[in-house]
PDB file of C-alpha atoms in Angstrom:
ATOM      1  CA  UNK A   1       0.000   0.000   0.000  1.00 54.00           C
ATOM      2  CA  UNK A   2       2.766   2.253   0.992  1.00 52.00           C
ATOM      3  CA  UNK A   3       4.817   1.752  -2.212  1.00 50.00           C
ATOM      4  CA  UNK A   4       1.129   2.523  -4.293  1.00 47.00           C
ATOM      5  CA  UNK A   5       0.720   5.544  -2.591  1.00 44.00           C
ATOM      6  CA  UNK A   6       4.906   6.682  -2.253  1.00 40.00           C
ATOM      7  CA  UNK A   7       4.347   5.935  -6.754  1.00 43.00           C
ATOM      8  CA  UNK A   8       1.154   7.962  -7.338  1.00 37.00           C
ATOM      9  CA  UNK A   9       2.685  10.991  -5.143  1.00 41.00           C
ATOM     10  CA  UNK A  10       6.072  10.714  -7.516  1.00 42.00           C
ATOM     11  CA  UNK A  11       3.780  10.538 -10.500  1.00 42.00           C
ATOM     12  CA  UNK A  12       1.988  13.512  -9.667  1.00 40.00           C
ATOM     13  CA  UNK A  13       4.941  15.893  -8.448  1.00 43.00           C
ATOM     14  CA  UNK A  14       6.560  14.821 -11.935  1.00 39.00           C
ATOM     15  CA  UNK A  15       3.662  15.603 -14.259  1.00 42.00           C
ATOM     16  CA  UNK A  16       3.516  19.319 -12.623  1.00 39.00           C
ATOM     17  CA  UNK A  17       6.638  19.604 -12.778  1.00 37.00           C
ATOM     18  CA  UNK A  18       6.979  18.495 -16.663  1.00 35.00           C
ATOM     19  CA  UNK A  19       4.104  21.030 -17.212  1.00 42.00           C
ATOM     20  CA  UNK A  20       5.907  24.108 -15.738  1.00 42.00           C
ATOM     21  CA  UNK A  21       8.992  23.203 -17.125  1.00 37.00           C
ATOM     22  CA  UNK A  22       7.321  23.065 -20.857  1.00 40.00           C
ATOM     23  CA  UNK A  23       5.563  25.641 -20.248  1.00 65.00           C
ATOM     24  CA  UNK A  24       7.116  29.004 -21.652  1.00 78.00           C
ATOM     25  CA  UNK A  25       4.999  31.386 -20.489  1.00 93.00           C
ATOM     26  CA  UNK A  26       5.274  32.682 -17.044  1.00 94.00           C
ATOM     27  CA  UNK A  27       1.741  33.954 -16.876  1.00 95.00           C
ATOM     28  CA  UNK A  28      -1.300  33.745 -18.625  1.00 96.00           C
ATOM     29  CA  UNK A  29      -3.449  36.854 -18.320  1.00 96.00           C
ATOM     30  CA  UNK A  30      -7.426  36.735 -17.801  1.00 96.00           C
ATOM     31  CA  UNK A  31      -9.364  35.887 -21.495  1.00 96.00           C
ATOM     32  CA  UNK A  32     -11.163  38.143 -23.287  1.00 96.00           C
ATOM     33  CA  UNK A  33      -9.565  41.632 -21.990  1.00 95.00           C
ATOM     34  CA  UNK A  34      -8.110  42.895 -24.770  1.00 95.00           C
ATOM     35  CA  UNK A  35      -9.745  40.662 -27.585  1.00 95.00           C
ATOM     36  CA  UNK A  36     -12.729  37.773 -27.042  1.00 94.00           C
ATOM     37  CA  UNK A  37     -11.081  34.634 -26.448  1.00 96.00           C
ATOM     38  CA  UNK A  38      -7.834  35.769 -26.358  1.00 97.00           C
ATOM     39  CA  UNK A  39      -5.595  35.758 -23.566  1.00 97.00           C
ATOM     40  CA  UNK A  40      -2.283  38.020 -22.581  1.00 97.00           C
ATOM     41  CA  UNK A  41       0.715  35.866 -22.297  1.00 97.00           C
ATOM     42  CA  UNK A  42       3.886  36.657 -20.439  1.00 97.00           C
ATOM     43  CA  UNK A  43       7.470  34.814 -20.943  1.00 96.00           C
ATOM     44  CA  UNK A  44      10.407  34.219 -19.021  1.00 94.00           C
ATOM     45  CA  UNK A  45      11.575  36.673 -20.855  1.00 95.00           C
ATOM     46  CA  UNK A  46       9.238  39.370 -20.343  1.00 96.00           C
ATOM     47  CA  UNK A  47       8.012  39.492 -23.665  1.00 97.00           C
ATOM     48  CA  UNK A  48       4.387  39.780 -24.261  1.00 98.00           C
ATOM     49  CA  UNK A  49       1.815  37.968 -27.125  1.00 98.00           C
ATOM     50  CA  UNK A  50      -1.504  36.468 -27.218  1.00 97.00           C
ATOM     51  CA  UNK A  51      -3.085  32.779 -27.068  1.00 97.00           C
ATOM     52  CA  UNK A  52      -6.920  31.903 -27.338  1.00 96.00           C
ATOM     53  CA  UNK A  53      -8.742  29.551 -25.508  1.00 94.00           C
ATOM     54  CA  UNK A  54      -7.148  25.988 -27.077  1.00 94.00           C
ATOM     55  CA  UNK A  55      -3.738  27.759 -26.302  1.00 92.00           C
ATOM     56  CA  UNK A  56      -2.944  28.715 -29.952  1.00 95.00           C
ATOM     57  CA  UNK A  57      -0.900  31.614 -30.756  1.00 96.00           C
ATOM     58  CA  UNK A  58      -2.504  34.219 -32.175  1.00 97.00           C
ATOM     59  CA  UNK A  59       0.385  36.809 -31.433  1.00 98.00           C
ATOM     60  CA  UNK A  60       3.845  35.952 -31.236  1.00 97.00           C
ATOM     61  CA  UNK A  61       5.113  36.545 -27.901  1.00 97.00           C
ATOM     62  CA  UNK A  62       7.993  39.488 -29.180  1.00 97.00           C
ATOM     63  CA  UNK A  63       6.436  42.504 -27.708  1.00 98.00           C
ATOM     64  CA  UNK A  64       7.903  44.102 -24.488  1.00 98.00           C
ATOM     65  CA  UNK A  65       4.835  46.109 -24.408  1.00 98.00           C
ATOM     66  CA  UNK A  66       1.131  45.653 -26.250  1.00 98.00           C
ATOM     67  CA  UNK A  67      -1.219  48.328 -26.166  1.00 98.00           C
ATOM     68  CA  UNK A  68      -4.807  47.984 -26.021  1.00 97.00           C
ATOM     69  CA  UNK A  69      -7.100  47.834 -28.944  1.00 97.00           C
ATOM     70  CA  UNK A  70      -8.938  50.653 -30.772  1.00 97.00           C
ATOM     71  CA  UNK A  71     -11.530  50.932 -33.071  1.00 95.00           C
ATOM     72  CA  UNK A  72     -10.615  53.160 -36.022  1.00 92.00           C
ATOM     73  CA  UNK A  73     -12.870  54.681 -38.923  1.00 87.00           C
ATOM     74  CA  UNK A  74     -13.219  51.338 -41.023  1.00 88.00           C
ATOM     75  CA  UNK A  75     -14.620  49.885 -37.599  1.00 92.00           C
ATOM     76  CA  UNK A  76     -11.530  47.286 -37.620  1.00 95.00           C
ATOM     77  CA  UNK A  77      -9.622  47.383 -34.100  1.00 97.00           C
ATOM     78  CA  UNK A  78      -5.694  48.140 -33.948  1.00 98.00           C
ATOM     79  CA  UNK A  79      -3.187  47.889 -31.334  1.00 98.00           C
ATOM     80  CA  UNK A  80       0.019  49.549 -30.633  1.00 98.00           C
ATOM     81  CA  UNK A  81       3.005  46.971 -30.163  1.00 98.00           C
ATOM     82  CA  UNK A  82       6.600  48.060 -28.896  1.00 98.00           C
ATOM     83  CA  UNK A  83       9.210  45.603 -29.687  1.00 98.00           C
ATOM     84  CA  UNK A  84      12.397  44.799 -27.413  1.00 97.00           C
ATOM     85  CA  UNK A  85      14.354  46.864 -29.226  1.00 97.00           C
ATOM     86  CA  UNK A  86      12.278  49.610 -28.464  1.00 98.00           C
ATOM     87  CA  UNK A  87      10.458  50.088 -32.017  1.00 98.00           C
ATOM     88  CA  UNK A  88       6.698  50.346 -32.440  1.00 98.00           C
ATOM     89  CA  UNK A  89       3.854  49.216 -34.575  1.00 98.00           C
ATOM     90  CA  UNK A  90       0.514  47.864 -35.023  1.00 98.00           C
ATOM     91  CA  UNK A  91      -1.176  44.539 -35.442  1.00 98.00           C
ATOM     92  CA  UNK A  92      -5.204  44.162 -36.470  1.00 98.00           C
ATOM     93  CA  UNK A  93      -7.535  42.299 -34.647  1.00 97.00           C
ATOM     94  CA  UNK A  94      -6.850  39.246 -35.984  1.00 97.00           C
ATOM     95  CA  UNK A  95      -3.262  39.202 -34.547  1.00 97.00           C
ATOM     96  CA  UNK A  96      -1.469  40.225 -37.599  1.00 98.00           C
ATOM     97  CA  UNK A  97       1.273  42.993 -37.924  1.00 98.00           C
ATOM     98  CA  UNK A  98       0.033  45.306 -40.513  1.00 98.00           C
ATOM     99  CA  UNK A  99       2.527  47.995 -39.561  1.00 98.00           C
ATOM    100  CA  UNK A 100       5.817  46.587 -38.710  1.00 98.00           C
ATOM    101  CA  UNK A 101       7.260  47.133 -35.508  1.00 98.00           C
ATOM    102  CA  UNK A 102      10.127  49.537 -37.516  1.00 98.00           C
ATOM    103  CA  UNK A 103       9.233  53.314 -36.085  1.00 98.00           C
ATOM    104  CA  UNK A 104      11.249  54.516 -33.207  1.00 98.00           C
ATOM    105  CA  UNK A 105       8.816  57.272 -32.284  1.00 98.00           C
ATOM    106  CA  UNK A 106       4.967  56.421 -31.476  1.00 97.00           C
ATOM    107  CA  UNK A 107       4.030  58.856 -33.750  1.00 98.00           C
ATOM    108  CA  UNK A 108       5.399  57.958 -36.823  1.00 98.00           C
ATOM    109  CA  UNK A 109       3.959  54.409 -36.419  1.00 98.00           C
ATOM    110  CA  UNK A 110       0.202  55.956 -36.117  1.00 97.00           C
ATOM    111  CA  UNK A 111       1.429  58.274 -38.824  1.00 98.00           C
ATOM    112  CA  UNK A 112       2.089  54.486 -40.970  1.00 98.00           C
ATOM    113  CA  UNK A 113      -1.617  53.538 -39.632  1.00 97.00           C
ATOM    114  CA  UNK A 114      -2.901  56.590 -40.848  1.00 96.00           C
ATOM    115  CA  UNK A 115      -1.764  56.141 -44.144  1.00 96.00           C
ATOM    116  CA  UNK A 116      -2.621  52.262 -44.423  1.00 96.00           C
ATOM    117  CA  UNK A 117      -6.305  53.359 -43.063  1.00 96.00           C
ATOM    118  CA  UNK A 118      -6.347  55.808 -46.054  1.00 94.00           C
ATOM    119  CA  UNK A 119      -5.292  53.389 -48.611  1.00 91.00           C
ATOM    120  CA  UNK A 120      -8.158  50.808 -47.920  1.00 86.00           C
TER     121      UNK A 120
END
C-alpha cells in the first residue's frame, strides 16, 4: 500500500513539474480583456503575445509592451506593439502585424496607420 501511494505521489509531483517546465509562459493573463477569447501571455523573458482559448498563438510573444485595442474609422480594431528593441507598430484584430514594428517614435507608427487606413 505504501509503495502505491509513495508511486502515485512521484507521479503527480513529476507531471507538474513536466508542465511548468514546458511551459514558456510565465503567466497567462485573464481571457477576453483585450480581444474575445484571447488571452495576454507573459514569458520568461518578459516578452508579451496572445493565445486563445485551445492555447494557440494568435500573437507571437515578441512585444515588451502591447497596447490595447482601438476601433478606427473602417470599424476594424488596432493595437500599438513596442518591440524589445524599443520600435513600435501595429497589429489588427486578428493578430497580424500590418505595420511593422520599424518606427522609433509612437508617432510615426500611427502616422504608418494613418496612411494604411487611407489606402483601404
Amino acid at each position: 500500500m505504501k509503495k502505491s501511494i509513495f508511486i502515485l505521489l512521484f507521479f503527480l509531483a513529476f507531471n507538474s513539474y513536466s508542465q511548468v517546465v514546458n511551459s514558456h509562459y510565465k503567466k497567462v493573463y485573464e481571457f477576453d480583456v483585450y480581444q474575445k477569447d484571447w488571452a495576454l501571455v507573459k514569458t520568461v523573458a518578459n516578452t508579451f503575445g496572445f493565445i486563445n482559448k485551445e492555447n494557440k498563438e494568435i500573437v507571437p510573444a515578441i512585444y515588451s509592451k502591447i497596447y490595447s485595442f482601438e476601433k478606427k474609422e473602417n470599424n476594424s480594431e488596432y493595437a500599438l506593439v513596442k518591440n524589445v528593441a524599443g520600435a513600435f507598430g501595429f497589429i489588427n484584430e486578428n493578430g497580424k502585424e500590418v505595420i511593422k514594428a520599424i518606427y522609433w517614435k509612437k508617432e510615426e507608427a500611427i502616422q504608418q496607420l494613418n496612411i494604411f487606413l487611407n489606402e483601404l
